[in-house]
Amino acid sequence: ALGNMKRFGYTALGSKEGRKFSTASLLNMHRGYTSVLISSKSFISDYARGFDIDPSIIYEAPLPRTDLLINSSYRAQQRERIIREFPELGRKLNIVYCPTFRKKTPANQTQATAALADAIDYDKYNLIVKCHPLDDLRINNPHVFQHYPSQYDMLFVADYVISDYSTVIYEAALLDLPVFLYAYDWPDYSKKRSLYIDPKRDIPLFTDDDAEASVRAIEHDDFDHALDGSHDRLGIIIREQRDIALRVDVQAAFLRIV
């Protein structure tokens, strides 16, 4: 992942979304690491606590996917490839819904996702569902585009992204896509798993638990396209990812020369 926000490992022990203390002890969970590579130094503290390791063995390393996300030529190729296979996605604006993976399905998930699907004006938009590979979420609405081979990354045809607590928001930000957070189960999720961050403080995006309000925000373009991220964690991370990719390109070019 390009980033992290959810508590995991030792910081999630005993929670409904985490491991049991007995399981972690029996399996020596995350013990024996000598080096840990992560995508951004902004997450060193998170990973040190999650893995219960010394921060000194954590190193920043770029992900190859970052190069693809910021490569305009590659992005255009992928968009053309997807639309060629699914022409209907080239006729309207595309809203891609990317919910985070939940260990246990929320009690209100069916109702909340149905409300989102019902709020879409399908004369103007396509609603595309992009789930975690382990998630079996399906929305009972014939207009929703959700049955397609996994090799097609629908972020490349997205005009808008709706998510919640998924790190896909970092990828969407690298693609310069407007992101809206539909946090329909936040009161429950924050108790089951919790996050390392305060979404409203660290990720200043439109956030609501009401599907119609989220869709209205898209229709009214209620997104600050000029947001430079200077005051929030999301902006810092995205600038770091671009800087890391640039450093690696320069290093690779230098190695080719010498």
C-alpha positions as a Python dict, from the first residue, in 0.01 Angstrom:
ca = {
    (1, 'A'): (0, 0, 0),
    (2, 'L'): (111, 358, -62),
    (3, 'G'): (14, 452, 289),
    (4, 'N'): (-149, 342, 609),
    (5, 'M'): (-417, 474, 838),
    (6, 'K'): (-572, 172, 1013),
    (7, 'R'): (-439, 24, 1334),
    (8, 'F'): (-292, -322, 1279),
    (9, 'G'): (-67, -582, 1440),
    (10, 'Y'): (12, -509, 1803),
    (11, 'T'): (-190, -187, 1810),
    (12, 'A'): (-504, -381, 1712),
    (13, 'L'): (-460, -680, 1943),
    (14, 'G'): (-780, -776, 2119),
    (15, 'S'): (-999, -558, 1899),
    (16, 'K'): (-1279, -706, 1691),
    (17, 'E'): (-1081, -644, 1372),
    (18, 'G'): (-746, -756, 1516),
    (19, 'R'): (-576, -1074, 1633),
    (20, 'K'): (-619, -1236, 1972),
    (21, 'F'): (-336, -1188, 2223),
    (22, 'S'): (-295, -1566, 2248),
    (23, 'T'): (-262, -1601, 1870),
    (24, 'A'): (2, -1329, 1848),
    (25, 'S'): (203, -1492, 2127),
    (26, 'L'): (175, -1844, 1986),
    (27, 'L'): (282, -1738, 1636),
    (28, 'N'): (553, -1493, 1752),
    (29, 'M'): (376, -1239, 1538),
    (30, 'H'): (614, -1005, 1354),
    (31, 'R'): (915, -1128, 1550),
    (32, 'G'): (1257, -1170, 1387),
    (33, 'Y'): (1242, -877, 1146),
    (34, 'T'): (1581, -720, 1073),
    (35, 'S'): (1465, -464, 815),
    (36, 'V'): (1124, -329, 717),
    (37, 'L'): (1065, -133, 397),
    (38, 'I'): (772, 108, 383),
    (39, 'S'): (645, 349, 119),
    (40, 'S'): (677, 672, 318),
    (41, 'K'): (869, 789, 623),
    (42, 'S'): (546, 949, 743),
    (43, 'F'): (437, 603, 858),
    (44, 'I'): (748, 502, 1054),
    (45, 'S'): (576, 549, 1390),
    (46, 'D'): (267, 355, 1275),
    (47, 'Y'): (469, 56, 1154),
    (48, 'A'): (702, 59, 1454),
    (49, 'R'): (402, 28, 1685),
    (50, 'G'): (210, -212, 1461),
    (51, 'F'): (504, -453, 1423),
    (52, 'D'): (639, -375, 1773),
    (53, 'I'): (985, -308, 1632),
    (54, 'D'): (1257, -46, 1670),
    (55, 'P'): (1204, 246, 1428),
    (56, 'S'): (1575, 231, 1336),
    (57, 'I'): (1521, -81, 1121),
    (58, 'I'): (1244, 82, 915),
    (59, 'Y'): (1350, 226, 579),
    (60, 'E'): (1170, 428, 316),
    (61, 'A'): (1149, 257, -24),
    (62, 'P'): (937, 342, -327),
    (63, 'L'): (673, 112, -470),
    (64, 'P'): (685, 38, -845),
    (65, 'R'): (313, 112, -860),
    (66, 'T'): (388, 476, -778),
    (67, 'D'): (577, 510, -1106),
    (68, 'L'): (277, 376, -1296),
    (69, 'L'): (29, 602, -1120),
    (70, 'I'): (220, 920, -1201),
    (71, 'N'): (306, 814, -1557),
    (72, 'S'): (56, 1001, -1776),
    (73, 'S'): (127, 783, -2079),
    (74, 'Y'): (64, 461, -1886),
    (75, 'R'): (-252, 604, -1734),
    (76, 'A'): (-387, 697, -2076),
    (77, 'Q'): (-306, 351, -2212),
    (78, 'Q'): (-489, 180, -1927),
    (79, 'R'): (-792, 405, -1965),
    (80, 'E'): (-810, 333, -2338),
    (81, 'R'): (-771, -41, -2274),
    (82, 'I'): (-1058, -49, -2025),
    (83, 'I'): (-1293, 162, -2236),
    (84, 'R'): (-1216, -50, -2540),
    (85, 'E'): (-1326, -356, -2341),
    (86, 'F'): (-1620, -181, -2171),
    (87, 'P'): (-1739, 100, -2405),
    (88, 'E'): (-2019, 202, -2167),
    (89, 'L'): (-1756, 340, -1929),
    (90, 'G'): (-1653, 594, -2190),
    (91, 'R'): (-1997, 748, -2234),
    (92, 'K'): (-2053, 897, -1886),
    (93, 'L'): (-1857, 1022, -1590),
    (94, 'N'): (-1735, 738, -1371),
    (95, 'I'): (-1769, 724, -994),
    (96, 'V'): (-1554, 445, -852),
    (97, 'Y'): (-1655, 318, -508),
    (98, 'C'): (-1362, 166, -317),
    (99, 'P'): (-1467, 49, 30),
    (100, 'T'): (-1207, -81, 273),
    (101, 'F'): (-1193, -450, 359),
    (102, 'R'): (-1377, -525, 681),
    (103, 'K'): (-1313, -846, 872),
    (104, 'K'): (-1681, -864, 959),
    (105, 'T'): (-1956, -722, 742),
    (106, 'P'): (-2120, -419, 909),
    (107, 'A'): (-2483, -463, 1007),
    (108, 'N'): (-2581, -162, 796),
    (109, 'Q'): (-2365, -239, 490),
    (110, 'T'): (-2645, -368, 266),
    (111, 'Q'): (-2864, -69, 346),
    (112, 'A'): (-2578, 181, 312),
    (113, 'T'): (-2448, 53, -21),
    (114, 'A'): (-2802, 28, -160),
    (115, 'A'): (-2859, 390, -56),
    (116, 'L'): (-2542, 493, -240),
    (117, 'A'): (-2649, 309, -556),
    (118, 'D'): (-2998, 461, -538),
    (119, 'A'): (-2857, 814, -505),
    (120, 'I'): (-2670, 801, -838),
    (121, 'D'): (-2814, 968, -1148),
    (122, 'Y'): (-2735, 698, -1405),
    (123, 'D'): (-2812, 930, -1694),
    (124, 'K'): (-2495, 1120, -1600),
    (125, 'Y'): (-2278, 873, -1410),
    (126, 'N'): (-2159, 514, -1398),
    (127, 'L'): (-2112, 367, -1051),
    (128, 'I'): (-1821, 121, -1051),
    (129, 'V'): (-1746, -93, -746),
    (130, 'K'): (-1378, -168, -683),
    (131, 'C'): (-1352, -399, -383),
    (132, 'H'): (-1061, -545, -191),
    (133, 'P'): (-967, -886, -342),
    (134, 'L'): (-1093, -1062, -27),
    (135, 'D'): (-1421, -872, -16),
    (136, 'D'): (-1738, -1029, -156),
    (137, 'L'): (-1947, -711, -149),
    (138, 'R'): (-2215, -701, -416),
    (139, 'I'): (-2477, -429, -455),
    (140, 'N'): (-2822, -545, -563),
    (141, 'N'): (-2875, -287, -835),
    (142, 'P'): (-2863, -366, -1211),
    (143, 'H'): (-2711, -27, -1293),
    (144, 'V'): (-2399, -84, -1083),
    (145, 'F'): (-2089, -194, -1274),
    (146, 'Q'): (-1928, -458, -1052),
    (147, 'H'): (-1873, -781, -1247),
    (148, 'Y'): (-1544, -754, -1437),
    (149, 'P'): (-1203, -930, -1439),
    (150, 'S'): (-967, -818, -1164),
    (151, 'Q'): (-689, -726, -1408),
    (152, 'Y'): (-878, -408, -1496),
    (153, 'D'): (-788, -135, -1248),
    (154, 'M'): (-1089, 92, -1255),
    (155, 'L'): (-906, 383, -1095),
    (156, 'F'): (-772, 459, -1441),
    (157, 'V'): (-1121, 540, -1571),
    (158, 'A'): (-1238, 717, -1256),
    (159, 'D'): (-1355, 1077, -1260),
    (160, 'Y'): (-1446, 1063, -890),
    (161, 'V'): (-1363, 823, -609),
    (162, 'I'): (-1580, 740, -310),
    (163, 'S'): (-1406, 552, -30),
    (164, 'D'): (-1397, 537, 349),
    (165, 'Y'): (-1094, 415, 545),
    (166, 'S'): (-912, 254, 253),
    (167, 'T'): (-556, 349, 160),
    (168, 'V'): (-677, 363, -200),
    (169, 'I'): (-730, 733, -129),
    (170, 'Y'): (-351, 779, -154),
    (171, 'E'): (-351, 623, -501),
    (172, 'A'): (-648, 838, -602),
    (173, 'A'): (-463, 1147, -482),
    (174, 'L'): (-160, 1055, -694),
    (175, 'L'): (-400, 1036, -989),
    (176, 'D'): (-532, 1384, -897),
    (177, 'L'): (-884, 1246, -854),
    (178, 'P'): (-1146, 1410, -633),
    (179, 'V'): (-1205, 1183, -333),
    (180, 'F'): (-1517, 1173, -114),
    (181, 'L'): (-1543, 966, 203),
    (182, 'Y'): (-1867, 778, 267),
    (183, 'A'): (-1817, 677, 631),
    (184, 'Y'): (-2152, 511, 695),
    (185, 'D'): (-2024, 290, 982),
    (186, 'W'): (-1766, 517, 1145),
    (187, 'P'): (-1909, 504, 1502),
    (188, 'D'): (-1889, 123, 1496),
    (189, 'Y'): (-1568, 90, 1293),
    (190, 'S'): (-1379, 336, 1511),
    (191, 'K'): (-1444, 109, 1808),
    (192, 'K'): (-1370, -219, 1629),
    (193, 'R'): (-1046, -115, 1457),
    (194, 'S'): (-977, 255, 1493),
    (195, 'L'): (-723, 456, 1296),
    (196, 'Y'): (-384, 609, 1364),
    (197, 'I'): (-520, 938, 1236),
    (198, 'D'): (-812, 1170, 1281),
    (199, 'P'): (-981, 1168, 936),
    (200, 'K'): (-1135, 1512, 971),
    (201, 'R'): (-804, 1666, 1082),
    (202, 'D'): (-550, 1473, 875),
    (203, 'I'): (-752, 1406, 559),
    (204, 'P'): (-960, 1718, 489),
    (205, 'L'): (-1190, 1563, 232),
    (206, 'F'): (-1568, 1572, 214),
    (207, 'T'): (-1685, 1314, 469),
    (208, 'D'): (-2043, 1210, 541),
    (209, 'D'): (-2245, 908, 648),
    (210, 'D'): (-2531, 1008, 419),
    (211, 'A'): (-2524, 864, 66),
    (212, 'E'): (-2731, 1141, -91),
    (213, 'A'): (-2508, 1408, 64),
    (214, 'S'): (-2200, 1234, -76),
    (215, 'V'): (-2347, 1220, -426),
    (216, 'R'): (-2465, 1581, -406),
    (217, 'A'): (-2109, 1680, -320),
    (218, 'I'): (-1995, 1515, -642),
    (219, 'E'): (-2270, 1677, -849),
    (220, 'H'): (-2184, 2020, -708),
    (221, 'D'): (-1809, 1957, -742),
    (222, 'D'): (-1770, 2016, -370),
    (223, 'F'): (-1399, 1940, -374),
    (224, 'D'): (-1110, 2183, -337),
    (225, 'H'): (-906, 2117, -652),
    (226, 'A'): (-656, 2380, -536),
    (227, 'L'): (-586, 2200, -210),
    (228, 'D'): (-207, 2174, -188),
    (229, 'G'): (-206, 1953, 120),
    (230, 'S'): (41, 2176, 304),
    (231, 'H'): (-148, 2138, 630),
    (232, 'D'): (-256, 1774, 619),
    (233, 'R'): (-102, 1432, 626),
    (234, 'L'): (-248, 1327, 292),
    (235, 'G'): (-77, 1611, 106),
    (236, 'I'): (256, 1545, 275),
    (237, 'I'): (242, 1176, 182),
    (238, 'I'): (154, 1245, -182),
    (239, 'R'): (439, 1494, -220),
    (240, 'E'): (675, 1237, -66),
    (241, 'Q'): (561, 966, -306),
    (242, 'R'): (625, 1190, -607),
    (243, 'D'): (963, 1299, -471),
    (244, 'I'): (1066, 938, -404),
    (245, 'A'): (970, 831, -755),
    (246, 'L'): (1170, 1123, -897),
    (247, 'R'): (1475, 1033, -686),
    (248, 'V'): (1461, 674, -806),
    (249, 'D'): (1436, 783, -1171),
    (250, 'V'): (1740, 1006, -1127),
    (251, 'Q'): (1934, 729, -953),
    (252, 'A'): (1844, 479, -1228),
    (253, 'A'): (1956, 722, -1497),
    (254, 'F'): (2285, 782, -1315),
    (255, 'L'): (2350, 408, -1285),
    (256, 'R'): (2290, 366, -1658),
    (257, 'I'): (2544, 639, -1731),
    (258, 'V'): (2817, 498, -1508),
}
